[in-house]
Short mmCIF file of C-alpha atoms in Angstrom, two decimals:
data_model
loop_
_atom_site.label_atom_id
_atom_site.label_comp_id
_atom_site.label_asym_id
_atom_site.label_seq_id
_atom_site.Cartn_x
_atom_site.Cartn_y
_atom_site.Cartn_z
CA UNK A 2 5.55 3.34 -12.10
CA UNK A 3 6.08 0.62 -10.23
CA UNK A 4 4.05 0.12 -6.91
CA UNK A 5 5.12 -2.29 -3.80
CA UNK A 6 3.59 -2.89 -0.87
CA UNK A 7 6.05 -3.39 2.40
CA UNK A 8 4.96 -5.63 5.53
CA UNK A 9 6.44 -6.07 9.13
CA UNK A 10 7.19 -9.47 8.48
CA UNK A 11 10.16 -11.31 8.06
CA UNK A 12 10.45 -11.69 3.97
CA UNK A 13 10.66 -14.99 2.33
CA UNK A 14 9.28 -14.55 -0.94
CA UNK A 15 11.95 -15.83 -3.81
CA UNK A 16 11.66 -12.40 -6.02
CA UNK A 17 12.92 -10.80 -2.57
CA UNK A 18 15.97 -13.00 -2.25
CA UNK A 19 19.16 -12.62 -4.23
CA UNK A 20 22.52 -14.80 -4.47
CA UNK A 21 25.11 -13.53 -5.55
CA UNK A 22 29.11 -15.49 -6.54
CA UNK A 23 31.95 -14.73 -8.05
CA UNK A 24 33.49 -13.15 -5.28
CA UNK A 25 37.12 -12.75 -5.55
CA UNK A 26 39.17 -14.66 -2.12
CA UNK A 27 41.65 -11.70 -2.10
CA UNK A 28 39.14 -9.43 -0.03
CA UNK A 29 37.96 -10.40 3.32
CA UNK A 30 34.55 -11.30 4.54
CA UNK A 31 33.97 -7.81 5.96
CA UNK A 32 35.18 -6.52 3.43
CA UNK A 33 33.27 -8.19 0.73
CA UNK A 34 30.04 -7.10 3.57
CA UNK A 35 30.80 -3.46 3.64
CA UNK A 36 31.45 -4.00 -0.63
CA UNK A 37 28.00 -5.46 -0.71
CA UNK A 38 26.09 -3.68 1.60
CA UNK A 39 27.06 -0.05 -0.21
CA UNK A 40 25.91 -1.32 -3.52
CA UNK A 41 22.80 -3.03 -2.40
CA UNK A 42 21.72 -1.01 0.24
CA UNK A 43 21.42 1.56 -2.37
CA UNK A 44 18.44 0.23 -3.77
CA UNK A 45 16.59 0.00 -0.70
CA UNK A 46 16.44 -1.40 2.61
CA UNK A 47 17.87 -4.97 3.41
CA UNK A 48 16.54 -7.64 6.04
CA UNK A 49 19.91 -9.77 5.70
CA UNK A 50 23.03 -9.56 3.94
CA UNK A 51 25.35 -13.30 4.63
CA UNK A 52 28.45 -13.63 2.87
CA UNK A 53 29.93 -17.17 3.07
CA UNK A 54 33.10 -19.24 1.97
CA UNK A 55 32.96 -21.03 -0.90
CA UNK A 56 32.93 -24.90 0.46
CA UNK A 57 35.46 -27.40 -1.73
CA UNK A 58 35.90 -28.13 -4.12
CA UNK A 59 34.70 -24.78 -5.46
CA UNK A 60 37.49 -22.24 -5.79
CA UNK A 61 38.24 -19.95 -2.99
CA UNK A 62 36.28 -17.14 -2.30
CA UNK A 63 32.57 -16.30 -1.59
CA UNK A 64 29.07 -16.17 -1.95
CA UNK A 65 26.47 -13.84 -0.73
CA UNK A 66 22.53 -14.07 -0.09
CA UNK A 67 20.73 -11.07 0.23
CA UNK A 68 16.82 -10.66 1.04
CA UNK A 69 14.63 -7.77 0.40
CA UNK A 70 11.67 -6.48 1.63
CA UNK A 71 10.60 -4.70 -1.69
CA UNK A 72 10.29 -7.37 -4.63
CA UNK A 73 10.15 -4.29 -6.92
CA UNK A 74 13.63 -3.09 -5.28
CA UNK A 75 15.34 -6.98 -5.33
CA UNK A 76 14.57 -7.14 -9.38
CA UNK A 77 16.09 -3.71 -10.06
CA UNK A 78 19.03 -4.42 -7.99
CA UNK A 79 19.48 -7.83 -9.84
CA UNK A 80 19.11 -6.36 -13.46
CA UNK A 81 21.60 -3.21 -12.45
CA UNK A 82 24.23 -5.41 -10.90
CA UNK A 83 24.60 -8.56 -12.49
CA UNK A 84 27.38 -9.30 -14.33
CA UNK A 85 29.34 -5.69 -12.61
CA UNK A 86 32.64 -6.20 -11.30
CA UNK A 87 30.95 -3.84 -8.49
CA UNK A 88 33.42 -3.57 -5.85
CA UNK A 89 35.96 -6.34 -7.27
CA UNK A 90 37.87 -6.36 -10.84
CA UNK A 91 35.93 -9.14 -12.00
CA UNK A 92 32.34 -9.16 -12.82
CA UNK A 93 29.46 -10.33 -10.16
CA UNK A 94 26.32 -12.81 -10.60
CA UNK A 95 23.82 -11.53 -9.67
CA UNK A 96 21.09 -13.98 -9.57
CA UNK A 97 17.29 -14.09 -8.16
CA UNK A 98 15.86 -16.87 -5.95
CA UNK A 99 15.05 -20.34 -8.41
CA UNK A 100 13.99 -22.00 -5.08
CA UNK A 101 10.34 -23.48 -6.26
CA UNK A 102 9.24 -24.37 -2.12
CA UNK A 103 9.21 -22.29 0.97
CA UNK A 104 10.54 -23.47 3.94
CA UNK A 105 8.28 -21.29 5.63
CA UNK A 106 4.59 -21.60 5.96
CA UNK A 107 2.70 -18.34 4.70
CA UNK A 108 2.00 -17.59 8.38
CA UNK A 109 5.16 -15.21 8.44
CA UNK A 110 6.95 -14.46 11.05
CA UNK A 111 7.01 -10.89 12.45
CA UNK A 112 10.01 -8.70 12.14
CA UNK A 113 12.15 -8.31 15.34
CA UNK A 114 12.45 -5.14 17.08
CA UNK A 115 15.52 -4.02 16.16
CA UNK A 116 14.50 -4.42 12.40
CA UNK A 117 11.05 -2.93 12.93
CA UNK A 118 12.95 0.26 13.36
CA UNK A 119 15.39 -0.06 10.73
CA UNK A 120 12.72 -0.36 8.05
CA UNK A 121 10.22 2.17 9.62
CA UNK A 122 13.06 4.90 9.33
CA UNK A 123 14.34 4.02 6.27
CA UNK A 124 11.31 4.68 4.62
CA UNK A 125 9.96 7.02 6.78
CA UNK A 126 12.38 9.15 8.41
CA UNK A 127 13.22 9.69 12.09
CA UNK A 128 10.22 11.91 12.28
CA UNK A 129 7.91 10.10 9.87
CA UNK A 130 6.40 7.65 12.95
CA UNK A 131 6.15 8.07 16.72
CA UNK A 132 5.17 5.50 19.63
CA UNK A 133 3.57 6.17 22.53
CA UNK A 134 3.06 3.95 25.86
CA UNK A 135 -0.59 4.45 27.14
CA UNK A 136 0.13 2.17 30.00
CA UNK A 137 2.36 -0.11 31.36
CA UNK A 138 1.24 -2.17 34.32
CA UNK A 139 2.83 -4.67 36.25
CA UNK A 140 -0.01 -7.91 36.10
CA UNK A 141 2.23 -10.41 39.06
CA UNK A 142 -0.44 -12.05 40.81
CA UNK A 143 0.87 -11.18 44.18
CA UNK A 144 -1.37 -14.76 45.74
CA UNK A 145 -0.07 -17.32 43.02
CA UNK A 146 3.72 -15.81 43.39
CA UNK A 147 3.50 -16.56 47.39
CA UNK A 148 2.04 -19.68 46.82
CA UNK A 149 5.11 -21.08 44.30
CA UNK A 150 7.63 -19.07 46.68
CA UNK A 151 6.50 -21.51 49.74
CA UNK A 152 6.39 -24.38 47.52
CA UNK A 153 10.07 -23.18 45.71
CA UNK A 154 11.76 -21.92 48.76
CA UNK A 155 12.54 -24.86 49.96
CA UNK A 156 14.93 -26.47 47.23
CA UNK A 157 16.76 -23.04 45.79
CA UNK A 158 20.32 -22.77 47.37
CA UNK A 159 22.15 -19.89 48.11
CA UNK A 160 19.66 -18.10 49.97
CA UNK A 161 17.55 -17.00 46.99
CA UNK A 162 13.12 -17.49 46.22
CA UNK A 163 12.01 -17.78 42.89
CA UNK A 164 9.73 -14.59 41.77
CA UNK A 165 7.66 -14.45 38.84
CA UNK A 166 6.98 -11.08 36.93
CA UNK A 167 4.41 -10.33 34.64
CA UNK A 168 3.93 -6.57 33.31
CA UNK A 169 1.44 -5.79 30.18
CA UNK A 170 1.99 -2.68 27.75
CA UNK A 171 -0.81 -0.56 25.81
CA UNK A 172 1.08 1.65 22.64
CA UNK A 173 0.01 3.74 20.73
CA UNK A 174 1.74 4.25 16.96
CA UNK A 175 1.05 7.25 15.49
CA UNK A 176 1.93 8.74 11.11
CA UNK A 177 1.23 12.15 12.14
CA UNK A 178 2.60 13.25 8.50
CA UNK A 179 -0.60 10.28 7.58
CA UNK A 180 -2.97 11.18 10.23
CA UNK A 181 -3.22 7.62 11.04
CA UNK A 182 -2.59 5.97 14.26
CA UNK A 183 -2.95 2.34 15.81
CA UNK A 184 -2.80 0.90 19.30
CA UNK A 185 -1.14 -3.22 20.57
CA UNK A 186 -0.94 -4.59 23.28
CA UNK A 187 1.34 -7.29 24.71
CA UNK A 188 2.27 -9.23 27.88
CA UNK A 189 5.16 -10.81 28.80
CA UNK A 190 6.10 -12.99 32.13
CA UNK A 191 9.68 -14.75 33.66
CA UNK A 192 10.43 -16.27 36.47
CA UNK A 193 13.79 -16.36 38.40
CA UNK A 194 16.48 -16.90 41.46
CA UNK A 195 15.72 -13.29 43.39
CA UNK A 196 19.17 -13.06 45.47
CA UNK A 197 18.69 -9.54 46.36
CA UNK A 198 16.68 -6.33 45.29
CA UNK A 199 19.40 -5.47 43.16
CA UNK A 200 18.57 -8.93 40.97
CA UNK A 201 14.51 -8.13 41.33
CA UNK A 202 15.01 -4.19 40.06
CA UNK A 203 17.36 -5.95 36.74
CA UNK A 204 14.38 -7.95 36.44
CA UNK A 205 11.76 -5.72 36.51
CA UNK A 206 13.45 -3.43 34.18
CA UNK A 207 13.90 -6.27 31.61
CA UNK A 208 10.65 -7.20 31.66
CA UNK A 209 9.49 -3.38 30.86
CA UNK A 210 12.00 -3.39 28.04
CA UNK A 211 11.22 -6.27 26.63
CA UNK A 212 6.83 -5.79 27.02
CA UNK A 213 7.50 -2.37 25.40
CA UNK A 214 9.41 -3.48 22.71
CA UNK A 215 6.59 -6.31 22.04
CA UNK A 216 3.96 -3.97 22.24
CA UNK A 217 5.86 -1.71 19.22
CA UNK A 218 6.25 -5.31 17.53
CA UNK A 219 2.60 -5.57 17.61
CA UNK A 220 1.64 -2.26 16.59
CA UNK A 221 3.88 -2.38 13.57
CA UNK A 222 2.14 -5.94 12.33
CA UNK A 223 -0.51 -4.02 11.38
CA UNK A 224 1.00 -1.42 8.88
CA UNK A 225 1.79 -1.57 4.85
CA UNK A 226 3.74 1.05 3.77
CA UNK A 227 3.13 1.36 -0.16
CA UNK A 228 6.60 2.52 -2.50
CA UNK A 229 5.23 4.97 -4.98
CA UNK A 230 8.69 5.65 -6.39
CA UNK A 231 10.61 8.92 -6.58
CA UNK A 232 10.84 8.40 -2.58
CA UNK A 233 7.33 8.42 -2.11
CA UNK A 234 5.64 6.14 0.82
CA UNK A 235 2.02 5.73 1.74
CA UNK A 236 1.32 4.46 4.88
CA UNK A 237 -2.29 2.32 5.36
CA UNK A 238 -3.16 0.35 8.06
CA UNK A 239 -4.79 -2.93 7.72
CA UNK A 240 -7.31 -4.88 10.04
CA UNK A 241 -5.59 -7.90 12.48
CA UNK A 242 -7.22 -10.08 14.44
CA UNK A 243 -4.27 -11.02 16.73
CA UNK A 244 -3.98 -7.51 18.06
CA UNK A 245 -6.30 -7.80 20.73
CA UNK A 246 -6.05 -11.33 21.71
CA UNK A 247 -7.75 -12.81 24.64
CA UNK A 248 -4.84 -13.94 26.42
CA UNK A 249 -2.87 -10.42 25.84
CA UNK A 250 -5.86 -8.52 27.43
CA UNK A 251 -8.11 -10.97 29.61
CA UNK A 252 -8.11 -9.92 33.25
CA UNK A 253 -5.38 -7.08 32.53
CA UNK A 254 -6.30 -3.89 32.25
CA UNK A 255 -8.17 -0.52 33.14
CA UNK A 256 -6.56 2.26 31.74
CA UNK A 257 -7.25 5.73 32.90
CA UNK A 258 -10.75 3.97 33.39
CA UNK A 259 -10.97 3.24 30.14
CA UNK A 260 -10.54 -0.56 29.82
CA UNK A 261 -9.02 -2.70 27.42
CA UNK A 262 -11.96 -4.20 25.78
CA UNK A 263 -13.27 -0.74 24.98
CA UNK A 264 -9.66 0.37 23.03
CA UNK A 265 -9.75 -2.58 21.01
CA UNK A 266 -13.22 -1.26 19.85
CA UNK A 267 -12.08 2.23 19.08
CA UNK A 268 -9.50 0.53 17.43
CA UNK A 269 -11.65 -1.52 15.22
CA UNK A 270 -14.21 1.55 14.80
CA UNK A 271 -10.78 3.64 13.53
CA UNK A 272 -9.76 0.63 11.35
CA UNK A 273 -13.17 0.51 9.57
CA UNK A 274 -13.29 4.33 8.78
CA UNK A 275 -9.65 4.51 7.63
CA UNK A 276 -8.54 1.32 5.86
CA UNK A 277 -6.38 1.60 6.90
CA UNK A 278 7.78 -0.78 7.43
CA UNK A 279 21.01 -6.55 9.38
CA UNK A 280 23.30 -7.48 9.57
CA UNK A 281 25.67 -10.64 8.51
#
C-alpha cells in the first residue's frame, strides 16, 4: 500500500506534474478540459488543469499540464493513461515532469482559499472538517485614522476622506471524526475614498471576508492529511511557527478575556500532546 502525505501548499514537485499531447484540433478547448478533467480527476484531486494550443510549427491541436497534490495519485494516473486514446480516437501521452530545477524556492506558497476547500472536501467530505470564528475584531486605530484623514482631506476630490480599516480574526478548525482541532489567526488592513456609508459598510464587509478567509488559510497550513488507500485519510497536525506571528497578534487581542498570547500556548501545549488538505 502506498502511503502519501497531502499539504496546504501550492504543489510544485515534478512527480506531481503531468503533460500531456497529442490532442486532436477537432475538439475545442473546453471540450478537451471537461475530456481531461473526467479522466484525471478520477484519480484524485487536481490543483490545475491548462490546456493550450499547440504554437507553430507544431500541428494543430493541444497540450495539457496537469498538477497534483498526491505524487502517489500523479504516477498512477500517468501509467493508466498514457498512450489511451481517452476521450479522443487517437492515443494520449501521458508524460511526468523531466524538469530537473524548480522555479520555486522550497518555501511554498500556501493554497488559496478557494482551493483550501476544494481539497479539504475532497478528501474529507462536507462533514469531515468544520471552522469556527472565536473572534473577529475590528483593530482601526481610531487616533492614527483622524490624524491621516486631516492630513488626506485636503487633496481627495469629490467630497470623499480616506479611511483605513483593520479587523483581526481568531478560528478555530476542528476533525471532529479525528478529535483534533487547531486555531490561526490573521489580520488584514486597506485604505480607501469613503464617499458615503454605503462605500464604508462594502468596506467593512470585505475586510471581514477577506480576514476570515485568511484566518481558514492559516489554520489549514498546519494540517497533513495522510492517503492510506481504499479511501482512507488520516488527518495529523503538524507544529508552525508562523501561526502566531508577532505582527498577526501584537497589540490585538483579548478574547472573552482570554488573550491571544495565552491561545497560542494552548495551541502549542495541544500540538505537543497530539502530533499532530481549478480550474483552466
Amino acid at each position: 500500500m502506498e502511503v502519501d502525505i497531502l499539504e496546504f501548499k501550492v504543489p510544485v514537485e515534478n512527480h506531481k506534474t503531468l503533460f500531456v499531447w497529442d490532442i486532436q484540433p477537432n475538439y475545442t478547448e473546453d471540450q478537451v478540459y471537461t475530456g481531461l478533467l473526467t479522466w484525471f480527476g478520477s484519480f484524485g484531486p487536481l490543483h490545475l488543469l491548462k490546456v493550450i494550443p499547440n504554437a507553430a510549427p507544431h500541428p494543430r491541436g493541444f497540450y495539457a499540464l496537469l498538477k497534483f497534490y498526491s505524487g502517489v495519485q500523479a504516477s498512477t494516473a500517468q501509467r493508466q493513461t498514457d498512450g489511451r486514446p481517452l476521450f479522443q480516437n487517437a492515443p494520449l501521452k501521458v508524460r511526468l515532469s523531466a524538469q530537473r530545477t524548480h522555479f520555486l524556492s522550497d518555501c511554498r506558497r500556501p493554497l488559496s482559499h478557494a482551493h483550501c476547500l476544494e481539497l479539504a472536501n475532497h478528501c474529507l467530505g462536507f462533514n469531515g472538517w468544520t471552522s469556527d470564528i472565536i473572534t473577529l475584531k475590528e483593530l482601526t486605530n481610531e487616533e492614527e485614522e483622524e490624524e491621516e484623514e486631516e492630513e488626506e482631506e485636503q487633496v481627495e476630490e469629490g467630497g470623499g476622506r480616506r479611511r483605513r480599516l483593520k479587523f483581526g480574526c481568531l478560528l478555530q478548525l476542528s476533525f471532529p471524526q479525528h478529535g483534533l482541532t487547531t486555531r490561526a489567526a490573521a489580520v488584514v488592513e486597506d485604505s480607501f475614498t469613503c464617499t458615503g456609508p454605503d462605500v464604508l459598510l462594502q468596506n467593512r464587509s470585505r475586510l471581514q471576508k477577506r480576514v476570515r478567509e485568511r484566518a481558514l488559510v492559516q489554520a489549514f497550513s498546519s494540517v497533513l492529511l495522510i492517503l492510506l488507500g481504499a479511501g482512507k485519510v488520516m488527518v495529523e497536525l503538524k507544529q508552525t511557527s508562523d501561526q502566531f506571528l508577532p505582527e498577526l497578534t501584537a497589540g490585538v487581542l483579548q478574547v472573552n478575556e482570554v488573550s491571544w498570547r495565552e491561545v497560542a500556548a494552548d495551541e502549542e501545549e495541544t500540538a505537543d500532546e497530539e502530533w499532530d488538505l481549478t480550474g483552466s
